[in-house]
Structure formats: structure tokens, C-alpha cells
XYZ file of C-alpha atoms in Angstrom:
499
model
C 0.000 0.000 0.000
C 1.643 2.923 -1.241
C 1.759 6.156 1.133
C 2.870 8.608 -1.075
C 1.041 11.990 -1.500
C 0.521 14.355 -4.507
C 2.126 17.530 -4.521
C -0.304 20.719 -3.608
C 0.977 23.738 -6.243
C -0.251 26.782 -5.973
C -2.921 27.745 -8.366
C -1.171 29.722 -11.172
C -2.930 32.936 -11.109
C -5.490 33.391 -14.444
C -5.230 35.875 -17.257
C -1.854 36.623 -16.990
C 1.659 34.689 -18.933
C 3.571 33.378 -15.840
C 7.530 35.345 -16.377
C 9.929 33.460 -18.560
C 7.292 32.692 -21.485
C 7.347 35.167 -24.236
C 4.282 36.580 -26.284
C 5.083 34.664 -29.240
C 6.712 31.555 -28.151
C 4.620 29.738 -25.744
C 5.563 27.365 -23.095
C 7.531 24.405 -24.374
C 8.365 25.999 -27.517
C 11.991 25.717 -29.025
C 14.256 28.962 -30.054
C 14.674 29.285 -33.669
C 18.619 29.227 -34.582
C 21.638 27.417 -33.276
C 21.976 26.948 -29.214
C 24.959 25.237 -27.217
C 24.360 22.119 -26.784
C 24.285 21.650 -23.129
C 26.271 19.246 -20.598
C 24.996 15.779 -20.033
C 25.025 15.672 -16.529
C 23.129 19.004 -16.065
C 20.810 17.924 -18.678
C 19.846 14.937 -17.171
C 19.130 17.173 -13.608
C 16.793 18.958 -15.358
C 14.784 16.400 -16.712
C 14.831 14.623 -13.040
C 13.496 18.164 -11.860
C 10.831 18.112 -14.407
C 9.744 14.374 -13.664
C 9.651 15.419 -10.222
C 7.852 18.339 -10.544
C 5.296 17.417 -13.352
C 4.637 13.878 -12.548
C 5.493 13.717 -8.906
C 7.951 11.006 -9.519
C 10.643 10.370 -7.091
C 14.002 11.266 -7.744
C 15.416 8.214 -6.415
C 13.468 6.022 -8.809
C 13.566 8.190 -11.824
C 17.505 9.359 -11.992
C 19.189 5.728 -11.856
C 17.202 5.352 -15.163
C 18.295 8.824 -16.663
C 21.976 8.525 -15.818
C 21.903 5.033 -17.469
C 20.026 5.731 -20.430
C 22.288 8.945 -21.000
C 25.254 6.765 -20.979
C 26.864 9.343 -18.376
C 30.606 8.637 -17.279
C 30.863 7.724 -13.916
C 32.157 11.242 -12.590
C 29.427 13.186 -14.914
C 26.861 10.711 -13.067
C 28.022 11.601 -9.948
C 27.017 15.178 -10.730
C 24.032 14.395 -11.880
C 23.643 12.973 -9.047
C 24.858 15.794 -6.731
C 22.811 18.476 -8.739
C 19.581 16.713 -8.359
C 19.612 15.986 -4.795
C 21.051 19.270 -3.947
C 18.742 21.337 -5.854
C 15.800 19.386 -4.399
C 17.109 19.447 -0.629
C 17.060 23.365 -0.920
C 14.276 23.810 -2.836
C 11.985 26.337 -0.726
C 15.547 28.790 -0.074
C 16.274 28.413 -3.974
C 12.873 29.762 -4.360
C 13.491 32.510 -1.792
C 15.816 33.525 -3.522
C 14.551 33.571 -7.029
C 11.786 35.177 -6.267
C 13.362 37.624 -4.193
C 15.766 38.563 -7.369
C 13.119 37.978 -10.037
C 10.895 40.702 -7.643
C 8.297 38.373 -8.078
C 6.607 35.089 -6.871
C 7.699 31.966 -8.064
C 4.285 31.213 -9.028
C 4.358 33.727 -11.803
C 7.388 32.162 -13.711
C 6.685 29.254 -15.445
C 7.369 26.095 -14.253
C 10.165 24.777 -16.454
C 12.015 28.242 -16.420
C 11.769 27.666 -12.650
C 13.304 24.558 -12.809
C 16.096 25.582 -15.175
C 16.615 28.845 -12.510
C 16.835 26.028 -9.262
C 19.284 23.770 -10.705
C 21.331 27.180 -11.674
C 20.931 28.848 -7.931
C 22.498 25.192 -6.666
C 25.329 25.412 -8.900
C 25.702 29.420 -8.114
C 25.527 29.399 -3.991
C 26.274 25.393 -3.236
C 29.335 24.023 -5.380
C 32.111 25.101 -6.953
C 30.993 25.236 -10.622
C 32.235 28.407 -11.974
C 29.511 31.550 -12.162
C 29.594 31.924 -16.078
C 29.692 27.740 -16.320
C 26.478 27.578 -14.514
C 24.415 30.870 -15.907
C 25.571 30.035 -19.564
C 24.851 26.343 -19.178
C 21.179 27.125 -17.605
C 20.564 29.723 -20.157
C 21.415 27.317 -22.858
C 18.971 25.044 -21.337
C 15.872 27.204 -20.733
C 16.220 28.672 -24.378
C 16.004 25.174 -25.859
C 13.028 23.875 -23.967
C 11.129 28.079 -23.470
C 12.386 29.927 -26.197
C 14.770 33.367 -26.406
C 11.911 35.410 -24.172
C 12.446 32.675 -21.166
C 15.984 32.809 -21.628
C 16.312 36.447 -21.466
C 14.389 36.518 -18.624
C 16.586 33.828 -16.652
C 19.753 35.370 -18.126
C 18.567 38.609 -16.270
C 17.252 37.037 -12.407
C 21.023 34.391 -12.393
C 22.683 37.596 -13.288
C 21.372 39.398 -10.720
C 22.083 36.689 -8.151
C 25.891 36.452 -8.662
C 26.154 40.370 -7.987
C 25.988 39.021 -4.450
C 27.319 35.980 -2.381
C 25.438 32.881 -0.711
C 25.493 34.482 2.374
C 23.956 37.828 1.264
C 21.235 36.242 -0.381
C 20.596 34.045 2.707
C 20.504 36.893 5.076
C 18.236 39.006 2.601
C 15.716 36.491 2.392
C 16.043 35.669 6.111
C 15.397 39.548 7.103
C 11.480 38.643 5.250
C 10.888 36.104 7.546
C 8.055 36.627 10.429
C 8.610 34.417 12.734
C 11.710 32.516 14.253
C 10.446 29.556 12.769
C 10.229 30.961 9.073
C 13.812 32.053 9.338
C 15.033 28.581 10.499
C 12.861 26.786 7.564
C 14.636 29.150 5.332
C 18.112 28.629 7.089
C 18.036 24.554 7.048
C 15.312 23.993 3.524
C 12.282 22.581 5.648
C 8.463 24.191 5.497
C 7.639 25.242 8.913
C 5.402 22.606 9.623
C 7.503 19.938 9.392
C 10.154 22.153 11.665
C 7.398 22.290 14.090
C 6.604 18.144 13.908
C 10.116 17.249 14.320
C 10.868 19.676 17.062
C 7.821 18.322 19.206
C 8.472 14.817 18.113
C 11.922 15.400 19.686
C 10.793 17.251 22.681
C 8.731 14.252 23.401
C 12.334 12.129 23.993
C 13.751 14.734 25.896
C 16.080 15.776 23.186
C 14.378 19.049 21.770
C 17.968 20.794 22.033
C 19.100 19.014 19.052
C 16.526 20.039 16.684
C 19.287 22.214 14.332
C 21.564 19.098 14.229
C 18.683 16.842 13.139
C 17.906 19.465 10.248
C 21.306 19.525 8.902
C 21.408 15.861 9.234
C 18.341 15.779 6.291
C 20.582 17.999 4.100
C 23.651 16.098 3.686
C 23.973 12.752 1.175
C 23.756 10.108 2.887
C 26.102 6.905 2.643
C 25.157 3.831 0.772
C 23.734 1.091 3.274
C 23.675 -2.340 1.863
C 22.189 -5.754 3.331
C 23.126 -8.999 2.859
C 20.397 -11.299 3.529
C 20.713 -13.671 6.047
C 21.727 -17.606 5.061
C 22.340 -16.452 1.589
C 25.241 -13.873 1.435
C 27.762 -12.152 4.202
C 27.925 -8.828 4.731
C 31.275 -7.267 3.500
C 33.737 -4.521 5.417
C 33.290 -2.357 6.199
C 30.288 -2.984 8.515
C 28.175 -0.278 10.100
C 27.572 -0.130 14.163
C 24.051 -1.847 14.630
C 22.542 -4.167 11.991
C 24.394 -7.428 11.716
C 23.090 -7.394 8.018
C 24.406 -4.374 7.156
C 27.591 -2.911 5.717
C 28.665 -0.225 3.935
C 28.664 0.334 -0.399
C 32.655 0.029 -1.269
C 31.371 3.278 -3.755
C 30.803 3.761 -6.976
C 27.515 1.985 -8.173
C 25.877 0.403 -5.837
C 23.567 -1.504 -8.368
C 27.157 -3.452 -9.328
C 26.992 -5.225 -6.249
C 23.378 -5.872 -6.127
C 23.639 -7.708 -9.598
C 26.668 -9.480 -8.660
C 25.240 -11.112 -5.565
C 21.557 -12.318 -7.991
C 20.178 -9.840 -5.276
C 21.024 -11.376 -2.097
C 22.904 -8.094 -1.243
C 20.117 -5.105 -1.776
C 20.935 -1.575 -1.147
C 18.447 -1.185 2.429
C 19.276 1.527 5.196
C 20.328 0.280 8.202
C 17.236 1.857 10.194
C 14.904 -0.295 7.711
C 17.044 -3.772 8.359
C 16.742 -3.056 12.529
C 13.273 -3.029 12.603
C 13.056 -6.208 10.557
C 15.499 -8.129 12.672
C 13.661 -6.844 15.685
C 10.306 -8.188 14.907
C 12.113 -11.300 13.977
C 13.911 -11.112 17.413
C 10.960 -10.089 19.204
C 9.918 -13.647 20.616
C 12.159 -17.375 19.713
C 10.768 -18.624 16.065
C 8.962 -21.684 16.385
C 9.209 -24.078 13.318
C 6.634 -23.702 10.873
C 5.308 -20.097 11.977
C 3.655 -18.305 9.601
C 4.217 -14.514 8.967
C 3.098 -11.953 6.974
C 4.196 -8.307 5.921
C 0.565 -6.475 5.128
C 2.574 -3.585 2.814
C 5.498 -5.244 1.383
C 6.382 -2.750 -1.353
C 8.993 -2.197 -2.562
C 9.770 -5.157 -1.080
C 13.180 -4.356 0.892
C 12.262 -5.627 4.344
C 10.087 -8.574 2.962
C 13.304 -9.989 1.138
C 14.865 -9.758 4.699
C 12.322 -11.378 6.618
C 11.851 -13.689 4.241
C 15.417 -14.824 4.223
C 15.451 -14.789 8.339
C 12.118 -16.956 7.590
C 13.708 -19.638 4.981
C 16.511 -20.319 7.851
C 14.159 -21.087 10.570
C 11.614 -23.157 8.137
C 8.972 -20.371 9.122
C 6.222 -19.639 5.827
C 6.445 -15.728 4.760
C 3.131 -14.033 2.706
C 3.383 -10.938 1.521
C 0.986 -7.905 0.296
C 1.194 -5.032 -1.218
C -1.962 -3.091 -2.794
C -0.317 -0.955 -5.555
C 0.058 -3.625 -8.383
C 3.692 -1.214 -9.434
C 4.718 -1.792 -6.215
C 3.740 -5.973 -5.591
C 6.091 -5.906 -9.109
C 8.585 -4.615 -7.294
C 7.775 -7.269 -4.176
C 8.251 -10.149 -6.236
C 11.567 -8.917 -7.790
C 13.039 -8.189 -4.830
C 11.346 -12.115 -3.188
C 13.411 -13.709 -6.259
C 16.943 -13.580 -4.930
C 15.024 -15.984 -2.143
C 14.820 -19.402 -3.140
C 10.876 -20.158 -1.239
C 7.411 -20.223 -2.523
C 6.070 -16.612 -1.074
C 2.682 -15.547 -2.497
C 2.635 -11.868 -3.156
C -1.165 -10.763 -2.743
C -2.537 -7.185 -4.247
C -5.431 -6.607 -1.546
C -6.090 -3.862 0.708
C -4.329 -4.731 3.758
C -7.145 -3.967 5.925
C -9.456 -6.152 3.941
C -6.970 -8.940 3.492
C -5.781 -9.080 7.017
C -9.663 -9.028 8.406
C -10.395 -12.339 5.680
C -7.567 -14.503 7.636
C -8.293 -13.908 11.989
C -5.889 -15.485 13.709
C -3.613 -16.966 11.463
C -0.287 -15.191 11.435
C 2.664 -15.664 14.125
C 4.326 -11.898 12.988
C 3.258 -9.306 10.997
C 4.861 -6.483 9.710
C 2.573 -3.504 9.421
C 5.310 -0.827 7.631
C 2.757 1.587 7.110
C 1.992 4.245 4.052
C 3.182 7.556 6.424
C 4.536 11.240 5.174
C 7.473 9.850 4.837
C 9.442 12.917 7.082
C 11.729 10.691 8.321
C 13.488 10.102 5.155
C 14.012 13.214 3.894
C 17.815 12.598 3.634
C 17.082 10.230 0.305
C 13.553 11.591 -0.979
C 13.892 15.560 -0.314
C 11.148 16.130 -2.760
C 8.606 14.482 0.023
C 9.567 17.553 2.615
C 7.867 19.852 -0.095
C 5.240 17.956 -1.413
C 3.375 17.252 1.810
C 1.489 19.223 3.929
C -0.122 18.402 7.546
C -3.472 17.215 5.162
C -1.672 14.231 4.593
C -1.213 13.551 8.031
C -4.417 13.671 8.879
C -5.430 11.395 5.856
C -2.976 8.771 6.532
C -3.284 8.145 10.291
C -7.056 6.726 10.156
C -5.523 4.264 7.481
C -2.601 3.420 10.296
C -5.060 2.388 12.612
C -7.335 0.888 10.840
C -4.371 -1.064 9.255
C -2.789 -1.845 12.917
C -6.095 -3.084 14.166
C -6.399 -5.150 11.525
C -3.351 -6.733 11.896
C -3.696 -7.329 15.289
C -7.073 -8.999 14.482
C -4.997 -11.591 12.335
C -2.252 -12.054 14.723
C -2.422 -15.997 16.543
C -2.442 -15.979 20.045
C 1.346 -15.278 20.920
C 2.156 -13.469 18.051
C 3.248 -10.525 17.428
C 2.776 -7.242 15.390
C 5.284 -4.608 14.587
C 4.354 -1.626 13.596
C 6.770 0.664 11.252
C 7.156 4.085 9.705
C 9.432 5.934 8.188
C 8.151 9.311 10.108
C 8.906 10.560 13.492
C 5.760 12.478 13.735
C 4.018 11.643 16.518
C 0.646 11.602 14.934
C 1.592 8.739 12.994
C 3.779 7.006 15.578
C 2.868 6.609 18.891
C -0.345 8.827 18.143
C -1.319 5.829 16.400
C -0.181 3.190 18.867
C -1.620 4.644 21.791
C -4.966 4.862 19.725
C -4.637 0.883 19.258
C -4.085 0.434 22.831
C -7.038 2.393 23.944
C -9.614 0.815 21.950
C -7.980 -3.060 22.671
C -7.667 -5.571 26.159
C -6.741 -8.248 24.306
C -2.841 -6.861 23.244
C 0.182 -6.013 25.752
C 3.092 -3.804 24.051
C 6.585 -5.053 23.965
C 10.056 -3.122 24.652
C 11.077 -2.175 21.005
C 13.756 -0.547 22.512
C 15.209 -3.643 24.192
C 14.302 -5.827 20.912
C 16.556 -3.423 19.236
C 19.184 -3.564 21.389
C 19.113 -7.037 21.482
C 19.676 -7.412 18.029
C 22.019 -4.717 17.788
C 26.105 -5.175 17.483
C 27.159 -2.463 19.650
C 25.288 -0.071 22.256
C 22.687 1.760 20.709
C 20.901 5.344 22.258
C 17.219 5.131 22.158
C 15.926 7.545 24.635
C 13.199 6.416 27.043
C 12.624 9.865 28.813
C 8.987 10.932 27.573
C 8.315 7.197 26.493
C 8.058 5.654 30.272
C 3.840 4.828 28.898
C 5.694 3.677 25.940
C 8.171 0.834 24.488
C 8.166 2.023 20.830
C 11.793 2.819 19.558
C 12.465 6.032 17.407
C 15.635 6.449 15.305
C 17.537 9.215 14.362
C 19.474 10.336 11.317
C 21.722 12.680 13.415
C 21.850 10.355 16.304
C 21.550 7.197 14.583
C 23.155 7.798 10.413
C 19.834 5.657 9.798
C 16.429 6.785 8.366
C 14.160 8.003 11.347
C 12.485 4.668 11.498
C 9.931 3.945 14.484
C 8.944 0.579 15.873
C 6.148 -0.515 18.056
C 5.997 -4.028 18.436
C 2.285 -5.105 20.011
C 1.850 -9.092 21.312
C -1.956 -10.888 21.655
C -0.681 -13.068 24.883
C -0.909 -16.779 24.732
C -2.908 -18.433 26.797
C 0.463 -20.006 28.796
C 1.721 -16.443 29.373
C -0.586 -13.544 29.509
C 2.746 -11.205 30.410
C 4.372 -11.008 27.528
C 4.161 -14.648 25.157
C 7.814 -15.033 25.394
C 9.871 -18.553 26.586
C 11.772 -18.578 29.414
């Protein structure tokens, strides 16, 4: 079940050309005459710009694709690279500024003129590409997609913007802001409400002091995590602090080693493969158990449990209701050499059909998605606090139905990649409320447990609570959480766990 949202633009206002499209060449159109042809790897940004803001595709899906179908050399992929994420990570300062030298809203300037201006303002105020490099290069590119008008026009605003530094423009637009809040968004590249989510979600551990660290954390690249799933390949050096499965990409592309291995090493954060081996850890397996992860796609954790499952002769299902997605499920199940039946069913719907059936379930629930912003930066743009409050009734509903379908014993763990407390232990605590017949767990201590090394997972705020919350600044993972919820067998009503 797929949780991601649709962008919400802002109505482009009627009756008016937006800036960058000239009276006679409308939007789209090509300039007449020779133009510079322009660089590869800049070329392909843009188009991943365009994909992400016309289609709401995902960068991280869509530029593997471009850079290989562009036949880039490794170091011009690697700038792809660098300019996509970049430009998208600052996105709502880039447009600060833009507007702030174009003396108008970004609204008003056509959209693929603003994208062209973006990927410029990156290469102007973030890297070392040379000024004329990156305003001749974006010019080039906005005349042969909008025509000489556009290109005069963003010839003019980049012009404008290297009369001053990067830190002049950030203290211009930062002198607009009204509030304390609105500066830091425009400071660190986050809208103020999802500032305000992580700083309470935060505060709720105690740990609201390192709310500017966590920020920063969601604005630098982060490393390549790969697993190696269990019983069919070893994890290589070097090895990262926590997941046993997990170890570091030797660089370069990662896909290399992924085809190399016939996909028994997978490119998974660390944060993802914890809370997998955790509900795995959470009680002894029992031969012949029978699990079940409700949303499997893309199908990164169900390839681990179902690896963890083929050792200990336990029976994995999977489902995932986005038929893309269940695709991407079973391509990610063939590396495993078991029979696992991929279903394409509503997870609330399929869970209710089977009461009682499943030993562990893994509910990793559609959520905003906040707690990944380090690899999708489009997401911190593209949602809104709507989407919050459309995707937590789904979270419970698709908790309670799991819980419905859990034997007696078993156990449920409940994942997102979002610290907001709304969808966390907002959620949880809902659950709880409306149940007697479930006890929660110690996901911090099932962590831990699996864990190589010591591992900080703060318990101040959480002493009603045993769900785990990870950190990207704290952690280098994903800011996973993990609730893990138990229907008690009738030998041990305490917790359904073996002496």
C-alpha cells in the first residue's frame, strides 16, 4: 500500500503569462537558430526536476534510469547525481531567492524556467561550478526547452544573483521572515510545519535541544547502506555499528553489487534492516510459523524477513496493494529461493479475511514519509499536515487489523518511516485504547538485542511507551519507528515469550 502523497501547487494565477514565457513563443516551444548544446550531466538534472515536478515522480526512482540511459561517465553521473539531490534538498531557499531577485513570486514564472533557474541557484551558492559555467549552461537550457523570451528573462534574475554571495542572499531572504520559525525553515530547507513536527516529536524524547543538528542531518547525502540477507550472502567490510546485516557500499555503483550477488545483497538503510530483525527477534521462532508483511512494497524488508524466515523453516506471505509496487515485491522475493505468495489486496481487507492466522506481521505503514528526507527531499515539499491527517485513520485501521490476524502469541510490529508523533505513537496509543486483548513489547530492548554495539534510544517521555524512534543525526539511519504489540498466549498472559 503505497503512502505517497501528490504535490499541492499553488494555483497559477489566471489571465496573466507566468515570467519566462514570451508573447510569441509559448511554453515548451523551441528557439529558432543554433543553441549550445548543453552538458549531459546538467541535462539529465533537469529532466529529473521536471519528472519530479510534473509527474510527482521520485528522484530516487527516476535518476538511476536517466543517468543510465544517457550513458553518463561515472564522474558526470556523480554530478548528476549531486545536482539533483542538492537542488531538491534546498528547494523552498532556492525559491526565496529567485523570487526575491526575479521581484516576483515563483508562481508567476513558469514552471520549467523555474526549474532551469533552481538547478542554476544550486550550482551558483552550493558548489564550486564556476559563475559563467552555470548561468551560460542554464541559459542554454531554458532557451532550448522556453524559447529566447524565457531565456532572457533567466539570463537577467542568475545575473542578478551572482552580484551578491550565498550568504547575502541568505541573510536578505532571512530579514522577510516573520517568525523565528520561518527564518530557520529558510536557514536549514524545511516548510515550517515539518520544523514544528520534528521539534515536538523530539521534545517528546527529551532531546528538543538538538533540533538544528537533526535538520542539517536531512541535508547532507547520505552513505550507501547495503544488506546482505541472512543464510544467503555475508555482509562485507566495512560494517556499520548496529545491523548485523548491514555494511557499507565500497562506492561507486551500488547496483554493481546488487547484480553481482543475484540480489542477495540489496541496497536497504540500516534503520529499515533493525526493525526487521527486531520483529524477527521479538519472541524465539517456532518451526513452521507463519508470517506476513501487510505492505510489502517495494519489497526491501520482505526480502529480509523472508530470508530470516527460509533459515528457521517459518512460511512468509506478503501484500502489497499498488500492483507497481507488488512488481517490485516479487523482484526483490526472487533472490530468495521459497514459494512466497505476493497478494494485491487492501491490507485492511486482506488481514480481516484470515483472523488469527499469522505468528508476525509487519505492518510498515503508508506515512509522510518525514523521516526520510535525507534520500527523498522532494517528500519535505510535497506534503502538507493534510496528509497527516489522511494517513493516520488508514494506520489504525491497518494496525487493528493486523492485530485482528495475529495468533495468540504473536506478534505485530508496527513501522514508519516518520517521526511524527501523529503517525507514531499517536497511532499506537490509539490501538491500545480501543484493545484488552494486546500487551506492548520493549522495542527498545528488541533493538538492542539485536544490535552489534550499544545503541541510544531515549526512554525519557516514552516511560507509557516501548516504541523505539531512530535518528538520522543520532543514529546515520532513516528516522524509522517501531512498536511491536503481542496478543498473549494463553500459557503467558505477560508477555508470550519462553523462558
Amino acid at each position: 500500500m503505497s503512502g505517497e502523497g501528490r504535490e499541492r501547487r499553488t494555483p497559477r494565477p489566471q489571465g496573466r503569462r507566468p515570467s519566462g514565457q514570451s508573447s510569441r513563443e509559448g511554453r515548451g516551444s523551441v528557439r529558432r537558430g543554433p543553441v549550445r548544446a548543453v552538458q549531459p550531466a546538467r541535462r539529465v538534472a533537469y529532466d529529473v526536476l521536471r519528472a519530479v515536478s510534473e509527474t510527482d515522480a521520485y528522484a530516487n526512482l527516476v535518476l538511476p534510469t536517466a543517468i543510465a540511459d544517457a550513458g553518463l561517465t561515472p564522474q558526470d553521473a556523480a554530478l548528476a547525481t549531486e545536482l539533483t539531490y542538492g537542488t531538491l534538498r534546498r528547494l523552498g531557499t532556492y525559491d526565496a531567492i529567485i523570487a526575491s531577485a526575479a521581484d516576483r513570486p515563483t508562481d508567476g514564472i513558469d514552471p520549467a524556467v523555474l526549474d532551469a533557474l533552481r538547478l542554476a541557484v544550486h550550482q551558483l551558492l552550493a558548489t564550486r561550478v564556476a559563475s559563467h559555467a552555470a548561468v551560460n549552461e542554464s541559459v542554454n537550457l531554458v532557451a532550448t526547452t522556453s524559447g529566447r523570451g524565457a531565456s532572457s528573462f533567466a539570463n537577467a534574475v542568475l545575473r542578478r544573483i551572482t552580484r551578491d554571495s550565498g550568504e547575502v542572499w541568505q541573510a536578505r531572504i532571512e530579514e522577510q521572515a516573520r517568525s523565528d520559525d520561518e527564518r530557520l525553515a529558510l536557514r536549514t530547507a524545511h516548510p515550517v510545519w515539518v520544523i514544528r513536527a520534528l521539534r515536538r516529536a523530539l521534545a517528546a524524547e527529551g532531546r528538543g535541544d538538538e533540533l538544528e543538528a537533526l535538520l542539517e542531518s536531512d541535508n547532507i547525502s547520505p552513505e550507501v547502506t547495503l544488506v546482505a540477507l541472512p543464510g544467503l550472502a555475508e555482509p562485507a567490510e566495512p560494517r556499520l555499528p548496529y545491523a548485523p546485516t548491514a555494511f557499507a557500499s565500497p562506492g561507486g555503483d551500488p547496483r554493481r553489487s546488487v547484480e553481482a550477488s543475484g540480489g542477495t545483497v540489496r541496497v536497504q538503510d540500516e534503520g529499515s534492516q533493525l526493525v526487521a530483525l527486531a520483529l524477527a527477534g521479538a519472541a524465539p521462532i517456532v518451526s513452521g510459523e507463519r508470517w506476513l508483511d501487510l505492505c510489502a512494497g517495494p519489497g526491501g524488508k520482505t526480502a529480509l524477513l523472508a530470508a530470516i524466515a527460509l533459515e528457521h523453516d517459518a512460511t512468509l506471505e506478503a501484500n502489497e496493494v499498488v500492483p507497481v509496487r507488488a512488481r517490485l515485491v516479487r523482484k526483490a522475493l526472487r533472490a530468495v529461493p521459497a514459494d512466497i505468495v505476493v497478494h494485491e489486496q487492501d491490507g485492511r481487507a486482506l488481514a480481516a479475511s484470515r483472523p488469527g492466522e499469522f505468528d508476525r506481521i509487519l505492518v510498515d505503514a503508508p506515512c509522510t514519509g518525514l523521516g526520510a528526507l535525507r534520500r527523498r527531499p522532494e517528500a519535505r515539499w510535497r506534503k502538507s499536515p493534510a496528509d497527516v491527517a489522511e494517513l493516520v485513520p488508514l494506520q489504525v485501521e491497518l494496525l487493528s487489523a493486523a492485530v485482528d490476524a495475529l495468533a495468540p502469541g504473536g506478534v505485530v510490529a508496527y513501522v514508519t518511516c516518520s517521526p511524527h508523533l501523529a503517525e507514531t505513537s499517536g497511532v499506537v496509543q490509539e490501538v491500545l485504547r480501543a484493545r484488552t486483548d494486546i500487551v506492548e513489547l520493549d522495542a527498545r530492548a528488541a533493538i538492542a538485542d539485536v544490535s552489534m554495539s550499544p545503541i541510544d534510544l531515549a526512554v525519557e517521555g516514552r516511560s507509557s511507551s516501548g516504541s523505539a524512534q531512530l535518528w538520522p543525526h543520532r543514529h546515520g539511519t532513516d528516522a524509522m519507528f517501531l512498536a511491536l504489540l503481542q496478543r498473549p498466549s494463553t500459557e503467558n498472559t505477560s508477555s508470550g515469550k519462553e523462558d
